[in-house]
Amino acid sequence: MSKPLKQIHLAAHFPGVNNTTVWSDPAAGSHIEFSSFAHFARTAERAKFDFLFLAEGLRLREQGGKIYDLDVVGRPDTFTVLAALAAVTEHLGLTGTINSTFNEPYEVARQFASLDHLSAGRAAWNVVTSWDAFTGENFRRGGFLPQEERYSRAKEFLTTANELFDSWHGDEILADQATGTFLRDAGAGSFVHKGDQFDIHGQFNVPRSPQGRPVIFQAGESDEGREFAASSADAIFSRYATLDAGQAFYTDVKSRLAKYGRAPGDLLILPAASFVLGDTDEEAEEIAHQVRRQQVSGATALKHLEFVWNRDLSAYDPEGPLPDVDPLVAEEHISRGRAQVRMYRDPVAIAREWRGLAEANKWSIRDLVINTGNRQTFVGSPATVARTINDFVQADVADGFILVPHITPGGLDAFADTVVPLLQEQGVFRTEYEGTTLRGHLGLAHPDEKRSERAAS
Ligand SMILES: Cc1cc2nc3c(=O)[nH]c(=O)nc-3n(C[C@H](O)[C@H](O)[C@H](O)COP(=O)(O)O)c2cc1C
């Protein structure tokens, strides 16, 4: 008998600040006005997506002393946006990226428990560990955490937050019929946590929320990050959405679960994915090429090269050849506040490789950045895109995808109208929401079920 088809999970990443959004397109709108968030969320819900996803940056990134290109438009606060979206949606999960290095467990647990109540069980927390001292300057202990300690803090942060989520059991508020008053068990919410990172005790003031705990996401990719996800997360937001890289990451992370007593279905792998649709595959390829050119202007191409070269390259012509000078390898980096600094471990080798590519293909600086940068993940007619997404999920590249459109906020509309119905016809994507909570959409057990299963075994 053949294996039953996996059901696909789909989510919508609000594009906002990054080099994805093509702001020059007449259809591009605000990324900070509520109407943009509301349009995006409503489209995702109309398409029966599992959740909406917000990334986060706690400081505007800088390069060469200037705010990094698209960051000039600012970054609104995650909880405020998600709480507002809870009011205009009914089923859509609401995932917020919240840093464990610069925040405190009590406040974050309180915010997520509140969001879970307000949304009737739709909250999720993407625990990130970005540690850079530049971002830390915004907080009272700026830059206080060495990189190698950030996962110790993240782990203890999550453990502590879970203790707070679990500090109410759900039956503490008792109505006294005789007197018409409500009584609260005095022990409800009391907690004590003593550890290396946190030494706190007190009383948590938000009753147990519908999901018990928010759904936990993780987005780091180091070995420590993968272990953290395998031990403690419900889902991973990754950047591996191609066939080979996706399968390798999927296999690696899922194989780490058994030693924590967890099954493969307990941790979903959900890579970020971009897409371009056309009436035909050829038309989509043509549009995809245009979109990449719009995403990488001459100025953006130079900034990208400066990021690798770690030098001011403003005197170079982006339509001309690559610099002859080598990248500057130094402690101090030209870019501040970008977590991806580690992506280029050996800039001199990369420069050599890129010069070779540019020469062989007669590429200018801009051509090089366009051609070596991320290609859109799914390009084609709706039928091609639907088929590829399904093939990838069935081949264990992922359990689904977090889609990042290139137009804010309307870039999801065509996908909802053309690709989703095809996935539904194939029987691999829901036609209606079956449950009301995000855990339900993702097929994840409620923490209380997990606890009673453990007690029974
Ligand atoms: C796909 C992906 C998305 C991420 N999104 C964010 C984000 O929105 N905000 C943030 O502060 N860090 C973000 N990060 C950074 C990670 O959480 C983490 O801090 C960083 O990758 C370093 O951890 P690592 O060494 O385990 O990769 C992201 C990382 C990845 C791989």
XYZ file of C-alpha atoms and ligand atoms in Angstrom:
488
model
C 0.000 0.000 0.000
C 1.357 3.443 -0.836
C 2.099 5.954 1.910
C -0.806 8.340 2.629
C -0.169 11.851 1.288
C 1.172 14.366 3.787
C -1.048 17.396 4.371
C 0.720 20.653 3.510
C 1.072 23.511 5.993
C 1.125 27.030 4.579
C 1.908 30.321 6.253
C 2.308 33.946 5.206
C 5.387 35.974 6.138
C 4.578 39.684 6.151
C 7.355 40.993 3.879
C 7.963 44.509 5.206
C 11.642 45.193 5.888
C 13.919 43.119 3.671
C 15.141 42.992 0.124
C 12.117 41.021 -1.015
C 9.539 43.780 -1.385
C 9.559 45.557 -4.724
C 8.640 49.017 -3.463
C 8.862 50.505 -6.956
C 5.834 48.467 -8.056
C 2.714 50.674 -8.163
C 0.883 47.943 -6.185
C 3.308 48.216 -3.224
C 1.764 49.854 -0.150
C 2.674 50.787 3.399
C 4.325 48.222 5.633
C 3.344 49.992 8.835
C -0.284 51.063 8.363
C -2.781 48.667 9.851
C -4.670 48.344 6.565
C -1.631 46.552 5.076
C -1.413 44.024 7.897
C -5.181 43.527 7.835
C -5.263 42.927 4.065
C -2.423 40.440 4.291
C -3.932 38.557 7.252
C -7.398 38.415 5.692
C -5.962 36.992 2.463
C -4.060 34.330 4.429
C -7.210 33.427 6.326
C -9.362 33.386 3.178
C -6.820 30.883 1.787
C -7.093 28.767 5.005
C -3.405 29.235 5.822
C -2.113 27.904 9.124
C -0.636 31.196 10.343
C 0.787 34.636 9.669
C 4.450 35.178 10.544
C 6.228 38.355 11.664
C 10.021 38.593 11.723
C 11.588 41.118 14.095
C 14.515 43.492 14.296
C 15.180 45.458 17.463
C 17.434 48.033 15.871
C 17.568 49.464 12.380
C 20.554 47.926 10.651
C 23.370 50.188 9.470
C 26.029 49.923 6.840
C 28.888 52.389 6.500
C 27.198 54.669 9.039
C 23.890 54.799 7.151
C 20.628 53.042 7.969
C 20.448 49.893 5.850
C 18.385 50.563 2.701
C 14.864 49.302 3.429
C 15.120 49.676 7.215
C 14.556 53.411 6.852
C 10.830 52.735 6.938
C 11.033 51.412 10.516
C 9.913 48.354 12.441
C 6.638 48.309 14.367
C 6.249 46.271 17.553
C 5.270 42.620 17.108
C 2.758 42.160 19.952
C 0.855 45.315 19.110
C 0.449 44.229 15.493
C -0.539 40.650 16.355
C -3.063 41.751 18.980
C -4.698 44.043 16.438
C -4.770 41.224 13.879
C -6.411 38.888 16.404
C -9.417 41.197 16.266
C -9.866 41.006 12.484
C -9.282 37.242 12.036
C -10.875 34.156 13.556
C -8.785 31.128 12.673
C -5.391 32.310 11.456
C -2.431 31.528 13.732
C -0.365 34.564 14.810
C 3.378 33.956 15.056
C 5.705 36.588 16.501
C 9.500 36.548 16.473
C 10.693 37.538 19.942
C 14.292 37.627 21.067
C 15.468 35.694 24.137
C 18.680 37.686 24.561
C 17.291 41.138 25.260
C 13.933 40.407 26.912
C 12.862 38.899 30.248
C 10.788 35.701 30.679
C 8.044 37.239 32.830
C 7.145 39.977 30.374
C 7.370 37.748 27.288
C 5.341 34.917 28.890
C 2.724 37.446 29.949
C 2.512 38.917 26.451
C 2.173 35.522 24.763
C -0.338 34.214 27.311
C -2.374 37.395 26.757
C -2.186 37.041 22.970
C -3.264 33.409 23.264
C -6.322 34.501 25.295
C -7.205 37.409 23.001
C -6.964 35.202 19.911
C -8.661 32.180 21.518
C -5.629 29.909 21.085
C -3.750 31.152 18.024
C -0.444 32.473 19.430
C 3.031 31.247 18.450
C 6.480 32.414 19.501
C 9.529 32.233 17.221
C 12.375 32.198 19.756
C 15.426 33.896 18.239
C 18.793 34.488 19.835
C 20.311 37.375 17.831
C 22.923 38.659 20.208
C 24.830 41.504 18.569
C 26.126 44.228 20.849
C 24.899 46.927 18.474
C 21.287 45.844 19.051
C 22.087 45.384 22.736
C 22.899 49.090 23.065
C 19.134 49.710 22.971
C 18.728 47.702 26.184
C 20.023 48.385 29.621
C 22.645 45.647 29.464
C 23.755 46.365 25.930
C 26.005 43.724 24.381
C 26.238 41.833 27.647
C 25.895 38.319 26.284
C 28.770 36.537 24.523
C 27.632 34.730 21.362
C 28.431 31.277 22.778
C 26.102 31.858 25.749
C 23.038 32.906 23.823
C 21.567 29.415 23.568
C 22.118 28.734 27.283
C 20.056 31.810 27.903
C 17.501 30.877 25.225
C 17.030 27.405 26.741
C 16.637 28.695 30.268
C 14.429 31.526 28.991
C 12.032 29.035 27.394
C 12.104 26.708 30.413
C 11.270 29.637 32.670
C 8.507 30.895 30.369
C 7.034 27.364 30.313
C 7.067 27.306 34.120
C 5.080 30.540 34.041
C 2.621 29.254 31.409
C 2.140 26.117 33.541
C 1.798 27.999 36.838
C -1.970 28.109 36.403
C -3.770 24.812 35.846
C -7.038 26.147 34.486
C -9.333 25.432 37.440
C -8.215 28.064 39.926
C -11.024 30.542 39.507
C -14.017 29.244 41.416
C -17.427 30.845 41.411
C -19.026 30.830 44.850
C -22.741 30.584 44.060
C -23.828 31.328 47.608
C -22.111 34.689 47.843
C -21.949 35.489 44.115
C -18.223 36.097 44.331
C -15.299 34.659 42.468
C -12.469 33.170 44.440
C -8.973 32.553 43.283
C -6.767 29.855 44.660
C -3.978 31.812 46.344
C -1.360 29.446 44.923
C -2.370 30.064 41.327
C 0.466 31.473 39.277
C 3.115 31.196 41.979
C 6.533 30.316 40.655
C 10.145 29.979 41.738
C 12.974 29.793 39.230
C 16.615 29.677 40.250
C 19.158 29.216 37.490
C 22.318 30.625 35.899
C 20.420 33.158 33.804
C 17.313 33.884 35.857
C 16.675 33.968 39.575
C 13.045 34.987 39.966
C 10.059 34.110 42.103
C 6.607 35.592 42.292
C 3.135 35.167 40.908
C 2.238 35.019 37.249
C -0.873 37.060 36.613
C -2.370 35.590 33.430
C -4.545 32.467 33.789
C -3.739 29.402 31.686
C -4.388 30.230 28.041
C -6.365 28.125 25.533
C -3.276 26.440 24.029
C -1.646 25.988 27.441
C 1.549 27.310 25.921
C 2.028 29.169 22.629
C 3.352 27.089 19.720
C 7.169 27.386 19.801
C 9.221 28.126 16.673
C 12.996 28.241 16.342
C 15.009 29.848 13.537
C 18.728 29.345 14.220
C 20.730 26.970 12.081
C 23.922 26.271 14.015
C 24.361 22.885 15.651
C 23.232 24.362 18.971
C 20.233 25.937 17.270
C 19.208 22.584 15.787
C 19.548 20.837 19.163
C 17.489 23.561 20.805
C 14.767 23.021 18.194
C 14.924 19.222 18.528
C 14.569 19.380 22.305
C 12.099 22.212 22.711
C 10.403 23.591 19.570
C 7.201 22.654 17.740
C 8.389 24.053 14.391
C 11.502 25.409 12.656
C 11.585 28.394 10.345
C 14.511 27.573 8.044
C 16.014 28.933 4.852
C 16.378 25.537 3.111
C 13.591 25.340 0.538
C 15.397 23.677 -2.372
C 15.275 19.925 -3.033
C 18.753 18.837 -1.883
C 19.435 21.394 0.841
C 15.875 21.029 2.139
C 16.033 17.227 2.355
C 19.438 17.348 4.070
C 18.234 19.840 6.699
C 14.952 17.946 7.205
C 16.703 14.614 7.720
C 19.311 16.125 10.023
C 16.848 17.855 12.319
C 14.244 15.074 12.421
C 16.959 12.535 13.283
C 17.811 14.548 16.414
C 14.302 14.133 17.910
C 14.466 10.534 19.148
C 17.049 11.247 21.834
C 14.600 13.722 23.411
C 11.822 11.102 23.357
C 10.052 12.907 20.533
C 8.486 11.634 17.279
C 9.163 13.119 13.801
C 5.684 14.705 13.717
C 6.402 16.670 16.915
C 8.636 19.158 15.058
C 7.516 20.681 11.746
C 10.060 22.009 9.254
C 8.743 25.114 7.524
C 11.243 26.938 5.274
C 10.753 30.460 3.968
C 9.825 30.390 0.282
C 9.226 33.038 -2.359
C 7.169 32.541 -5.505
C 6.346 34.111 -8.857
C 3.232 33.162 -10.794
C 2.471 33.639 -14.510
C -0.155 32.392 -16.942
C 2.507 30.060 -18.335
C 5.838 28.807 -16.987
C 7.691 30.963 -19.555
C 5.818 34.081 -18.529
C 6.526 33.381 -14.857
C 10.275 32.956 -15.598
C 10.260 36.295 -17.406
C 8.473 38.038 -14.501
C 10.807 36.362 -11.982
C 13.806 37.791 -13.825
C 12.260 41.287 -13.820
C 11.423 41.024 -10.112
C 15.028 40.091 -9.260
C 16.259 43.140 -11.195
C 13.779 45.340 -9.305
C 14.847 43.841 -5.980
C 18.525 44.574 -6.690
C 19.069 48.151 -7.851
C 22.614 49.346 -8.592
C 22.780 50.912 -5.115
C 21.530 47.712 -3.458
C 24.084 45.650 -5.419
C 26.927 47.850 -4.149
C 25.660 47.614 -0.564
C 25.521 43.843 -0.906
C 29.091 43.720 -2.190
C 30.281 46.054 0.581
C 28.764 43.606 3.049
C 31.108 40.861 1.824
C 34.088 43.132 1.069
C 33.719 44.978 4.398
C 34.852 48.152 2.600
C 33.313 51.340 1.253
C 32.770 50.568 -2.454
C 30.707 53.658 -3.269
C 33.266 54.753 -5.891
C 32.571 51.643 -7.996
C 30.105 51.549 -10.892
C 27.485 48.848 -10.219
C 27.219 48.285 -13.967
C 31.006 47.788 -14.150
C 33.427 44.994 -13.131
C 34.031 43.677 -9.606
C 36.676 45.370 -7.384
C 40.274 44.155 -7.739
C 40.950 44.716 -4.038
C 40.249 41.858 -1.664
C 37.732 41.992 1.184
C 38.969 43.444 4.442
C 39.104 40.811 7.134
C 38.730 42.637 10.442
C 36.965 42.383 13.775
C 34.979 45.527 13.079
C 32.353 44.995 10.367
C 30.959 47.680 8.083
C 27.442 46.373 8.742
C 25.864 46.596 12.174
C 22.804 44.775 13.425
C 22.538 42.146 10.705
C 22.338 38.652 12.163
C 23.481 37.239 8.843
C 27.043 38.585 9.238
C 28.106 35.008 9.861
C 26.829 33.887 6.476
C 30.130 34.796 4.837
C 32.772 32.979 6.819
C 35.557 33.279 4.256
C 35.004 36.539 2.356
C 38.331 36.369 0.476
C 37.433 32.978 -1.001
C 33.958 34.249 -1.904
C 35.447 37.295 -3.640
C 37.736 35.021 -5.672
C 34.813 32.790 -6.663
C 32.623 35.756 -7.596
C 35.359 37.382 -9.716
C 35.696 34.090 -11.604
C 31.931 33.887 -12.163
C 31.696 37.520 -13.268
C 34.541 37.114 -15.742
C 33.215 33.861 -17.205
C 29.690 35.259 -17.663
C 30.648 38.888 -18.419
C 28.631 40.033 -15.412
C 28.697 43.507 -13.880
C 28.535 43.925 -10.095
C 24.739 44.196 -10.333
C 24.433 41.150 -12.623
C 26.535 39.149 -10.190
C 24.410 40.070 -7.179
C 21.198 39.348 -9.114
C 22.474 35.980 -10.343
C 24.116 34.723 -7.164
C 21.390 36.012 -4.853
C 18.405 33.955 -3.864
C 16.348 32.823 -6.816
C 12.630 32.679 -6.136
C 11.748 29.262 -4.711
C 8.666 28.523 -6.825
C 8.339 29.981 -10.328
C 5.687 28.923 -12.842
C 2.027 28.710 -13.714
C -0.307 28.007 -10.769
C -0.382 24.332 -11.838
C 3.439 24.095 -11.839
C 3.776 25.863 -8.499
C 1.068 23.745 -6.847
C 2.668 20.557 -8.191
C 6.168 21.545 -7.071
C 5.058 22.523 -3.574
C 3.244 19.211 -3.184
C 6.169 17.202 -4.640
C 8.574 18.922 -2.215
C 6.404 18.223 0.808
C 5.841 14.581 -0.166
C 9.635 14.210 -0.763
C 10.363 15.495 2.778
C 12.005 18.750 1.748
C 9.646 20.310 4.295
C 6.293 19.912 6.038
C 5.077 23.084 4.361
C 6.272 26.585 3.531
C 6.219 30.084 4.963
C 5.566 32.183 1.865
C 7.170 35.595 1.440
C 5.536 37.530 -1.418
C 7.410 40.326 -3.188
C 4.570 42.842 -2.985
C 3.361 44.287 0.332
C 0.487 43.796 1.086
C -1.289 42.299 -1.972
C 1.355 39.783 -3.045
C -0.478 36.809 -1.592
C -3.786 37.418 -3.368
C -3.013 35.584 -6.626
C -1.563 32.617 -4.728
C -4.746 32.380 -2.642
C -6.937 32.555 -5.734
C -5.043 30.231 -8.071
C -2.598 27.890 -6.293
C -4.537 27.073 -3.126
C -7.617 25.693 -4.999
C -5.305 23.323 -6.922
C -3.722 22.034 -3.704
C -7.210 21.564 -2.284
C -8.277 19.621 -5.402
C -5.291 17.328 -4.895
C -6.506 16.671 -1.348
C -3.294 17.894 0.275
C -4.536 21.173 1.759
C -7.572 21.904 3.940
C -10.729 23.366 2.379
C -12.005 24.497 5.792
C -10.373 25.009 9.153
C -11.153 21.967 11.249
C -10.130 23.283 14.646
C -9.928 26.679 16.252
C -6.387 26.736 17.654
C -3.027 26.965 15.894
C -1.966 23.716 17.585
C -5.015 22.149 15.953
C -4.102 23.477 12.471
C -0.539 22.175 12.837
C -1.600 18.783 14.215
C 0.306 19.385 17.454
C -0.846 17.998 20.778
C -1.944 20.306 23.616
C 0.723 20.316 26.376
C -1.808 18.806 28.812
C -2.332 15.802 26.476
C 1.431 15.335 26.281
C 1.649 15.458 30.050
C -1.085 12.867 30.555
C 0.477 10.610 27.867
C 3.794 10.751 29.729
C 2.068 10.045 33.039
C 0.297 7.007 31.530
C 3.431 5.484 30.023
C 15.360 31.750 8.446
C 15.828 32.569 9.613
C 15.086 33.672 10.016
C 15.484 34.455 11.099
N 14.721 35.537 11.484
C 15.145 36.332 12.505
C 14.392 37.486 12.895
O 13.373 37.822 12.320
N 14.858 38.248 13.909
C 16.006 37.929 14.572
O 16.371 38.643 15.499
N 16.733 36.838 14.218
C 16.336 36.052 13.202
N 17.079 34.957 12.838
C 18.342 34.719 13.578
C 18.343 33.464 14.422
O 17.340 33.333 15.302
C 19.599 33.350 15.205
O 19.671 34.395 16.116
C 20.799 33.373 14.313
O 20.541 32.594 13.188
C 21.979 32.828 15.038
O 21.729 31.542 15.506
P 22.400 30.282 14.848
O 23.849 30.460 15.086
O 21.830 29.096 15.532
O 22.049 30.307 13.387
C 16.681 34.150 11.769
C 17.428 33.051 11.346
C 17.035 32.251 10.295
C 17.852 31.079 9.905
